[in-house]
PDB file of C-alpha atoms in Angstrom:
ATOM      1  CA  ARG W1481      11.526  16.458  11.975  1.00 71.00           C
ATOM      2  CA  LYS W1482      10.986  15.762   8.343  1.00 80.00           C
ATOM      3  CA  GLU W1483       8.953  18.224   6.466  1.00 89.00           C
ATOM      4  CA  VAL W1484       6.654  15.402   5.287  1.00 93.00           C
ATOM      5  CA  GLU W1485       6.578  12.193   6.911  1.00 93.00           C
ATOM      6  CA  GLN W1486       4.822   8.652   6.194  1.00 93.00           C
ATOM      7  CA  ASP W1487       4.821   5.350   7.684  1.00 88.00           C
ATOM      8  CA  PRO W1488       6.572   3.477   5.349  1.00 87.00           C
ATOM      9  CA  GLY W1489       4.780   0.160   5.793  1.00 89.00           C
ATOM     10  CA  PRO W1490       4.261  -2.140   4.293  1.00 94.00           C
ATOM     11  CA  PHE W1491       0.719  -2.691   5.055  1.00 95.00           C
ATOM     12  CA  ASN W1492      -0.311  -6.205   4.272  1.00 97.00           C
ATOM     13  CA  VAL W1493      -4.243  -6.607   4.214  1.00 97.00           C
ATOM     14  CA  PRO W1494      -6.839  -8.953   2.754  1.00 97.00           C
ATOM     15  CA  GLU W1495      -9.025  -8.085  -0.087  1.00 98.00           C
ATOM     16  CA  GLY W1496     -12.205  -6.274   1.064  1.00 97.00           C
ATOM     17  CA  ALA W1497     -10.508  -4.863   4.135  1.00 97.00           C
ATOM     18  CA  THR W1498     -10.379  -1.191   5.213  1.00 97.00           C
ATOM     19  CA  VAL W1499      -6.860   0.400   5.459  1.00 97.00           C
ATOM     20  CA  ALA W1500      -5.764   3.774   6.350  1.00 96.00           C
ATOM     21  CA  PHE W1501      -2.577   5.690   5.958  1.00 93.00           C
ATOM     22  CA  ASN W1502      -1.545   8.938   7.545  1.00 94.00           C
ATOM     23  CA  CYS W1503       0.988  11.535   6.537  1.00 95.00           C
ATOM     24  CA  THR W1504       2.214  14.398   8.943  1.00 96.00           C
ATOM     25  CA  TYR W1505       3.430  17.697   7.565  1.00 94.00           C
ATOM     26  CA  SER W1506       5.250  20.398   9.260  1.00 92.00           C
ATOM     27  CA  ASN W1507       4.453  23.524   7.610  1.00 87.00           C
ATOM     28  CA  SER W1508       1.182  24.717   9.129  1.00 86.00           C
ATOM     29  CA  ALA W1509       0.685  27.270   6.557  1.00 85.00           C
ATOM     30  CA  SER W1510       0.075  24.673   3.975  1.00 86.00           C
ATOM     31  CA  GLN W1511      -3.148  24.931   1.814  1.00 86.00           C
ATOM     32  CA  SER W1512      -3.380  22.014  -0.316  1.00 88.00           C
ATOM     33  CA  PHE W1513      -2.382  18.298  -0.094  1.00 92.00           C
ATOM     34  CA  PHE W1514      -2.315  15.570  -2.687  1.00 94.00           C
ATOM     35  CA  TRP W1515      -2.016  11.609  -2.483  1.00 96.00           C
ATOM     36  CA  TYR W1516      -0.375  10.038  -5.371  1.00 96.00           C
ATOM     37  CA  ARG W1517      -0.387   6.475  -6.264  1.00 97.00           C
ATOM     38  CA  GLN W1518       2.789   4.831  -7.577  1.00 96.00           C
ATOM     39  CA  ASP W1519       2.914   1.336  -9.036  1.00 96.00           C
ATOM     40  CA  CYS W1520       5.987  -0.913  -9.022  1.00 92.00           C
ATOM     41  CA  ARG W1521       8.609   0.679 -11.601  1.00 89.00           C
ATOM     42  CA  LYS W1522       6.070   3.302 -12.584  1.00 93.00           C
ATOM     43  CA  GLU W1523       5.692   7.192 -12.149  1.00 95.00           C
ATOM     44  CA  PRO W1524       3.751   8.684  -9.417  1.00 96.00           C
ATOM     45  CA  LYS W1525       0.034   9.578 -10.663  1.00 95.00           C
ATOM     46  CA  LEU W1526      -2.456  11.741  -8.955  1.00 93.00           C
ATOM     47  CA  LEU W1527      -5.113   9.832  -6.797  1.00 95.00           C
ATOM     48  CA  MET W1528      -6.682  12.779  -4.740  1.00 92.00           C
ATOM     49  CA  SER W1529      -6.311  16.224  -3.784  1.00 90.00           C
ATOM     50  CA  VAL W1530      -7.413  17.822  -0.489  1.00 89.00           C
ATOM     51  CA  TYR W1531      -7.986  21.489  -0.070  1.00 84.00           C
ATOM     52  CA  SER W1532     -10.199  21.729   2.800  1.00 81.00           C
ATOM     53  CA  SER W1533     -11.620  19.151   5.349  1.00 78.00           C
ATOM     54  CA  GLY W1534     -11.573  16.254   3.081  1.00 86.00           C
ATOM     55  CA  ASN W1535     -12.481  14.512  -0.271  1.00 90.00           C
ATOM     56  CA  GLU W1536     -14.062  11.292  -1.311  1.00 92.00           C
ATOM     57  CA  ASP W1537     -13.910   9.523  -4.575  1.00 92.00           C
ATOM     58  CA  GLY W1538     -15.429   6.275  -4.536  1.00 96.00           C
ATOM     59  CA  ARG W1539     -13.704   3.608  -2.185  1.00 97.00           C
ATOM     60  CA  PHE W1540     -11.177   6.464  -1.368  1.00 97.00           C
ATOM     61  CA  THR W1541     -11.452   8.994   1.309  1.00 96.00           C
ATOM     62  CA  ALA W1542      -8.813  11.537   2.028  1.00 95.00           C
ATOM     63  CA  GLN W1543      -9.256  13.640   5.238  1.00 94.00           C
ATOM     64  CA  LEU W1544      -7.128  16.729   6.589  1.00 93.00           C
ATOM     65  CA  ASN W1545      -6.599  17.734  10.249  1.00 92.00           C
ATOM     66  CA  ARG W1546      -5.298  20.826  10.311  1.00 91.00           C
ATOM     67  CA  ALA W1547      -5.022  21.179  14.137  1.00 91.00           C
ATOM     68  CA  SER W1548      -2.759  18.035  14.239  1.00 92.00           C
ATOM     69  CA  GLN W1549      -1.107  18.565  11.054  1.00 93.00           C
ATOM     70  CA  TYR W1550      -1.748  15.482   9.112  1.00 93.00           C
ATOM     71  CA  ILE W1551      -3.770  14.007   6.236  1.00 95.00           C
ATOM     72  CA  SER W1552      -5.230  10.595   5.916  1.00 95.00           C
ATOM     73  CA  LEU W1553      -5.942   8.232   3.072  1.00 97.00           C
ATOM     74  CA  LEU W1554      -8.687   5.752   3.817  1.00 97.00           C
ATOM     75  CA  ILE W1555      -9.372   2.986   1.328  1.00 97.00           C
ATOM     76  CA  ARG W1556     -12.375   0.742   1.663  1.00 98.00           C
ATOM     77  CA  ASP W1557     -13.114  -2.747   0.351  1.00 98.00           C
ATOM     78  CA  SER W1558      -9.660  -3.023  -0.684  1.00 98.00           C
ATOM     79  CA  LYS W1559      -8.830  -4.759  -4.232  1.00 98.00           C
ATOM     80  CA  LEU W1560      -5.757  -6.592  -5.304  1.00 97.00           C
ATOM     81  CA  SER W1561      -5.286  -3.780  -7.871  1.00 97.00           C
ATOM     82  CA  ASP W1562      -4.820  -1.200  -4.811  1.00 98.00           C
ATOM     83  CA  SER W1563      -1.507  -2.715  -4.058  1.00 98.00           C
ATOM     84  CA  ALA W1564       0.858   0.023  -4.606  1.00 97.00           C
ATOM     85  CA  THR W1565       2.985   2.797  -2.795  1.00 96.00           C
ATOM     86  CA  TYR W1566       0.993   5.652  -1.661  1.00 97.00           C
ATOM     87  CA  LEU W1567       2.803   9.082  -1.750  1.00 96.00           C
ATOM     88  CA  CYS W1568       1.635  12.179   0.386  1.00 95.00           C
ATOM     89  CA  ALA W1569       2.635  15.514  -1.195  1.00 94.00           C
ATOM     90  CA  VAL W1570       2.551  18.882   0.363  1.00 92.00           C
ATOM     91  CA  PRO W1571       3.159  22.150  -1.800  1.00 88.00           C
ATOM     92  CA  THR W1572       5.349  24.653   0.099  1.00 82.00           C
ATOM     93  CA  GLY W1573       3.603  27.798  -1.158  1.00 73.00           C
ATOM     94  CA  GLY W1574       6.419  28.430  -3.584  1.00 74.00           C
ATOM     95  CA  PHE W1575       7.041  26.454  -6.718  1.00 78.00           C
ATOM     96  CA  LYS W1576       8.063  23.332  -4.671  1.00 84.00           C
ATOM     97  CA  THR W1577       6.080  20.352  -3.342  1.00 89.00           C
ATOM     98  CA  ILE W1578       7.585  18.125  -0.593  1.00 91.00           C
ATOM     99  CA  PHE W1579       6.920  14.445  -0.997  1.00 93.00           C
ATOM    100  CA  GLY W1580       6.786  11.809   1.672  1.00 93.00           C
ATOM    101  CA  ALA W1581       8.818   8.525   1.131  1.00 92.00           C
ATOM    102  CA  GLY W1582       5.490   6.805   0.501  1.00 94.00           C
ATOM    103  CA  THR W1583       3.599   3.908   2.286  1.00 95.00           C
ATOM    104  CA  ARG W1584       3.617   0.505   0.550  1.00 95.00           C
ATOM    105  CA  LEU W1585       0.433  -1.454   0.515  1.00 97.00           C
ATOM    106  CA  PHE W1586      -0.162  -5.139  -0.343  1.00 97.00           C
ATOM    107  CA  VAL W1587      -3.489  -6.548  -0.734  1.00 98.00           C
ATOM    108  CA  LYS W1588      -3.725 -10.312  -0.697  1.00 96.00           C
ATOM    109  CA  ALA W1589      -6.327 -12.787  -2.274  1.00 94.00           C
TER     110      ALA W1589
ATOM    111  CA  ASP T 161      -4.633  13.408 -22.115  1.00 70.00           C
ATOM    112  CA  VAL T 162      -1.529  15.155 -20.519  1.00 71.00           C
ATOM    113  CA  LYS T 163       1.603  13.739 -21.449  1.00 91.00           C
ATOM    114  CA  VAL T 164       5.281  14.070 -20.133  1.00 96.00           C
ATOM    115  CA  THR T 165       7.924  12.038 -21.998  1.00 96.00           C
ATOM    116  CA  GLN T 166      11.437  11.199 -21.043  1.00 96.00           C
ATOM    117  CA  SER T 167      14.227  10.416 -23.567  1.00 92.00           C
ATOM    118  CA  SER T 168      15.148   6.896 -22.202  1.00 92.00           C
ATOM    119  CA  ARG T 169      13.658   4.261 -19.900  1.00 94.00           C
ATOM    120  CA  TYR T 170      16.878   2.793 -18.984  1.00 96.00           C
ATOM    121  CA  LEU T 171      20.438   3.911 -19.262  1.00 97.00           C
ATOM    122  CA  VAL T 172      23.670   2.722 -18.288  1.00 97.00           C
ATOM    123  CA  LYS T 173      26.971   4.825 -18.289  1.00 97.00           C
ATOM    124  CA  ARG T 174      30.357   4.900 -17.211  1.00 97.00           C
ATOM    125  CA  THR T 175      31.809   7.024 -14.259  1.00 98.00           C
ATOM    126  CA  GLY T 176      33.036  10.303 -15.609  1.00 97.00           C
ATOM    127  CA  GLU T 177      30.737  10.364 -18.727  1.00 97.00           C
ATOM    128  CA  LYS T 178      28.478  13.348 -19.425  1.00 97.00           C
ATOM    129  CA  VAL T 179      24.849  12.335 -19.389  1.00 97.00           C
ATOM    130  CA  PHE T 180      21.818  13.980 -20.838  1.00 97.00           C
ATOM    131  CA  LEU T 181      18.294  13.269 -19.764  1.00 97.00           C
ATOM    132  CA  GLU T 182      15.609  15.044 -21.636  1.00 97.00           C
ATOM    133  CA  CYS T 183      11.994  15.734 -20.710  1.00 97.00           C
ATOM    134  CA  VAL T 184       9.305  16.964 -22.969  1.00 97.00           C
ATOM    135  CA  GLN T 185       5.745  17.979 -21.747  1.00 96.00           C
ATOM    136  CA  ASP T 186       2.712  18.717 -24.134  1.00 94.00           C
ATOM    137  CA  MET T 187       0.614  20.741 -21.557  1.00 90.00           C
ATOM    138  CA  ASP T 188       1.945  24.260 -21.941  1.00 91.00           C
ATOM    139  CA  HIS T 189       3.028  24.014 -18.356  1.00 91.00           C
ATOM    140  CA  GLU T 190       5.148  26.721 -16.923  1.00 90.00           C
ATOM    141  CA  ASN T 191       6.939  24.720 -14.234  1.00 92.00           C
ATOM    142  CA  MET T 192       9.035  21.634 -14.635  1.00 95.00           C
ATOM    143  CA  PHE T 193      11.064  19.589 -12.165  1.00 96.00           C
ATOM    144  CA  TRP T 194      13.562  17.059 -11.934  1.00 98.00           C
ATOM    145  CA  TYR T 195      13.758  14.651  -9.092  1.00 97.00           C
ATOM    146  CA  ARG T 196      15.478  11.576  -8.089  1.00 97.00           C
ATOM    147  CA  GLN T 197      13.844   8.721  -6.285  1.00 96.00           C
ATOM    148  CA  ASP T 198      15.859   6.270  -4.214  1.00 93.00           C
ATOM    149  CA  PRO T 199      14.593   3.512  -1.693  1.00 87.00           C
ATOM    150  CA  GLY T 200      13.627   4.918   1.582  1.00 82.00           C
ATOM    151  CA  LEU T 201      14.293   8.404   0.713  1.00 85.00           C
ATOM    152  CA  GLY T 202      11.472   9.219  -1.405  1.00 86.00           C
ATOM    153  CA  LEU T 203      11.355  12.048  -4.287  1.00 92.00           C
ATOM    154  CA  ARG T 204      14.086  14.450  -3.781  1.00 94.00           C
ATOM    155  CA  LEU T 205      14.095  17.538  -5.856  1.00 94.00           C
ATOM    156  CA  ILE T 206      17.191  18.274  -8.084  1.00 97.00           C
ATOM    157  CA  TYR T 207      16.267  21.571  -9.985  1.00 97.00           C
ATOM    158  CA  PHE T 208      13.222  23.049 -11.172  1.00 94.00           C
ATOM    159  CA  SER T 209      12.160  25.664 -13.801  1.00 95.00           C
ATOM    160  CA  TYR T 210       9.346  28.167 -13.591  1.00 91.00           C
ATOM    161  CA  ASP T 211       9.786  29.647 -17.100  1.00 91.00           C
ATOM    162  CA  VAL T 212      11.972  29.396 -20.211  1.00 93.00           C
ATOM    163  CA  LYS T 213      15.775  29.948 -19.441  1.00 91.00           C
ATOM    164  CA  MET T 214      14.792  30.320 -15.615  1.00 92.00           C
ATOM    165  CA  LYS T 215      15.977  27.580 -13.112  1.00 94.00           C
ATOM    166  CA  GLU T 216      16.248  27.261  -9.424  1.00 94.00           C
ATOM    167  CA  LYS T 217      18.183  24.706  -7.220  1.00 95.00           C
ATOM    168  CA  GLY T 218      16.336  22.213  -5.404  1.00 93.00           C
ATOM    169  CA  ASP T 219      17.456  20.036  -2.467  1.00 91.00           C
ATOM    170  CA  ILE T 220      20.166  18.118  -4.028  1.00 96.00           C
ATOM    171  CA  PRO T 221      21.626  20.326  -7.096  1.00 97.00           C
ATOM    172  CA  GLU T 222      25.237  18.989  -6.702  1.00 96.00           C
ATOM    173  CA  GLY T 223      26.654  17.242  -9.509  1.00 96.00           C
ATOM    174  CA  TYR T 224      23.599  18.367 -11.773  1.00 98.00           C
ATOM    175  CA  SER T 225      22.945  21.096 -14.033  1.00 97.00           C
ATOM    176  CA  VAL T 226      19.730  21.907 -16.058  1.00 97.00           C
ATOM    177  CA  SER T 227      18.572  23.573 -19.272  1.00 97.00           C
ATOM    178  CA  ARG T 228      15.201  24.874 -20.397  1.00 97.00           C
ATOM    179  CA  GLU T 229      15.635  26.647 -23.786  1.00 96.00           C
ATOM    180  CA  LYS T 230      12.153  25.929 -24.710  1.00 96.00           C
ATOM    181  CA  LYS T 231       8.837  25.960 -22.693  1.00 95.00           C
ATOM    182  CA  GLU T 232       8.130  22.261 -23.351  1.00 96.00           C
ATOM    183  CA  ARG T 233      11.603  20.684 -22.768  1.00 97.00           C
ATOM    184  CA  PHE T 234      13.648  20.642 -19.590  1.00 98.00           C
ATOM    185  CA  SER T 235      16.985  18.878 -19.627  1.00 97.00           C
ATOM    186  CA  LEU T 236      19.040  17.389 -16.919  1.00 98.00           C
ATOM    187  CA  ILE T 237      22.809  17.185 -17.188  1.00 98.00           C
ATOM    188  CA  LEU T 238      25.164  15.179 -15.215  1.00 97.00           C
ATOM    189  CA  GLU T 239      28.507  16.888 -16.078  1.00 94.00           C
ATOM    190  CA  SER T 240      30.645  13.811 -14.829  1.00 97.00           C
ATOM    191  CA  ALA T 241      28.436  10.817 -13.746  1.00 97.00           C
ATOM    192  CA  SER T 242      29.410   9.166 -10.551  1.00 97.00           C
ATOM    193  CA  THR T 243      28.296   5.855  -9.058  1.00 97.00           C
ATOM    194  CA  ASN T 244      26.104   7.704  -6.213  1.00 97.00           C
ATOM    195  CA  GLN T 245      24.162   8.961  -9.058  1.00 98.00           C
ATOM    196  CA  THR T 246      22.764   5.539  -9.970  1.00 98.00           C
ATOM    197  CA  SER T 247      18.950   6.157  -9.128  1.00 97.00           C
ATOM    198  CA  MET T 248      15.541   6.645 -10.927  1.00 97.00           C
ATOM    199  CA  TYR T 249      15.132  10.249 -12.525  1.00 98.00           C
ATOM    200  CA  LEU T 250      11.706  11.429 -12.745  1.00 98.00           C
ATOM    201  CA  CYS T 251      10.618  14.634 -14.726  1.00 97.00           C
ATOM    202  CA  ALA T 252       7.535  16.492 -13.793  1.00 96.00           C
ATOM    203  CA  SER T 253       5.500  19.406 -15.050  1.00 94.00           C
ATOM    204  CA  GLY T 254       2.733  21.492 -13.293  1.00 90.00           C
ATOM    205  CA  THR T 255       1.184  24.858 -13.692  1.00 81.00           C
ATOM    206  CA  ARG T 256       2.439  28.152 -12.553  1.00 68.00           C
ATOM    207  CA  THR T 257       0.397  28.293  -9.293  1.00 67.00           C
ATOM    208  CA  GLY T 258       2.750  25.808  -7.786  1.00 54.00           C
ATOM    209  CA  THR T 259      -0.376  24.481  -5.544  1.00 62.00           C
ATOM    210  CA  ASP T 260      -1.574  22.216  -8.365  1.00 73.00           C
ATOM    211  CA  THR T 261      -0.753  18.662  -9.050  1.00 84.00           C
ATOM    212  CA  GLN T 262       2.395  17.561 -10.756  1.00 90.00           C
ATOM    213  CA  TYR T 263       2.323  15.137 -13.809  1.00 93.00           C
ATOM    214  CA  PHE T 264       5.297  12.907 -14.024  1.00 96.00           C
ATOM    215  CA  GLY T 265       7.029  11.110 -17.070  1.00 97.00           C
ATOM    216  CA  PRO T 266       7.729   7.513 -16.877  1.00 96.00           C
ATOM    217  CA  GLY T 267      11.092   7.884 -15.426  1.00 96.00           C
ATOM    218  CA  THR T 268      14.673   7.163 -16.420  1.00 97.00           C
ATOM    219  CA  ARG T 269      16.605   4.284 -14.435  1.00 97.00           C
ATOM    220  CA  LEU T 270      20.098   5.496 -14.687  1.00 97.00           C
ATOM    221  CA  THR T 271      23.110   3.038 -13.845  1.00 98.00           C
ATOM    222  CA  VAL T 272      26.467   4.422 -13.497  1.00 98.00           C
ATOM    223  CA  LEU T 273      29.155   1.648 -13.592  1.00 97.00           C
TER     224      LEU T 273
END
């Protein structure tokens, strides 16, 4: 089992739709979690961090389920500009962070 | 505004050449990282450094070395480039806690012919 796993997608959704991605992790001791957004041919940039049960920022909600060892990212009212790859990241407790391979999202007009 | 810069956006080299990729951060971060990103494989850690002159192997260090002589600069060296090292190389920096976010440079797309 990979340390961090994501559904690669792609997810194709119309504008205005609600879409959710999951990310599973194997290290039950992990305490913090991150979602990064990566546009085509660009670097990853932090979207949200999750340290407890969840976090909300506008149309974006990240939730943590420790019992099942996954985090989710919910995007409401999708915009064309939300089209990107979303990377899940889980620090290992040392200096390393394990990144998922990413979930691609396409929002269509 | 945080900033991580990389010496080149695109680089084309020939098999056997020695390649230097440089990364500079202006946030006074202790930790710096080199990743490569390939389709379907995500970000894979090559090397990281938690202090000047300190380095640790990541998950795929073979064929690479690194240098960190100053806190703000972390260099990745391909001693003898091979075609399987064609990839996107991303540098990142972060604070010492290791649980904080990482800030990425724009990436260097390296092609080895």
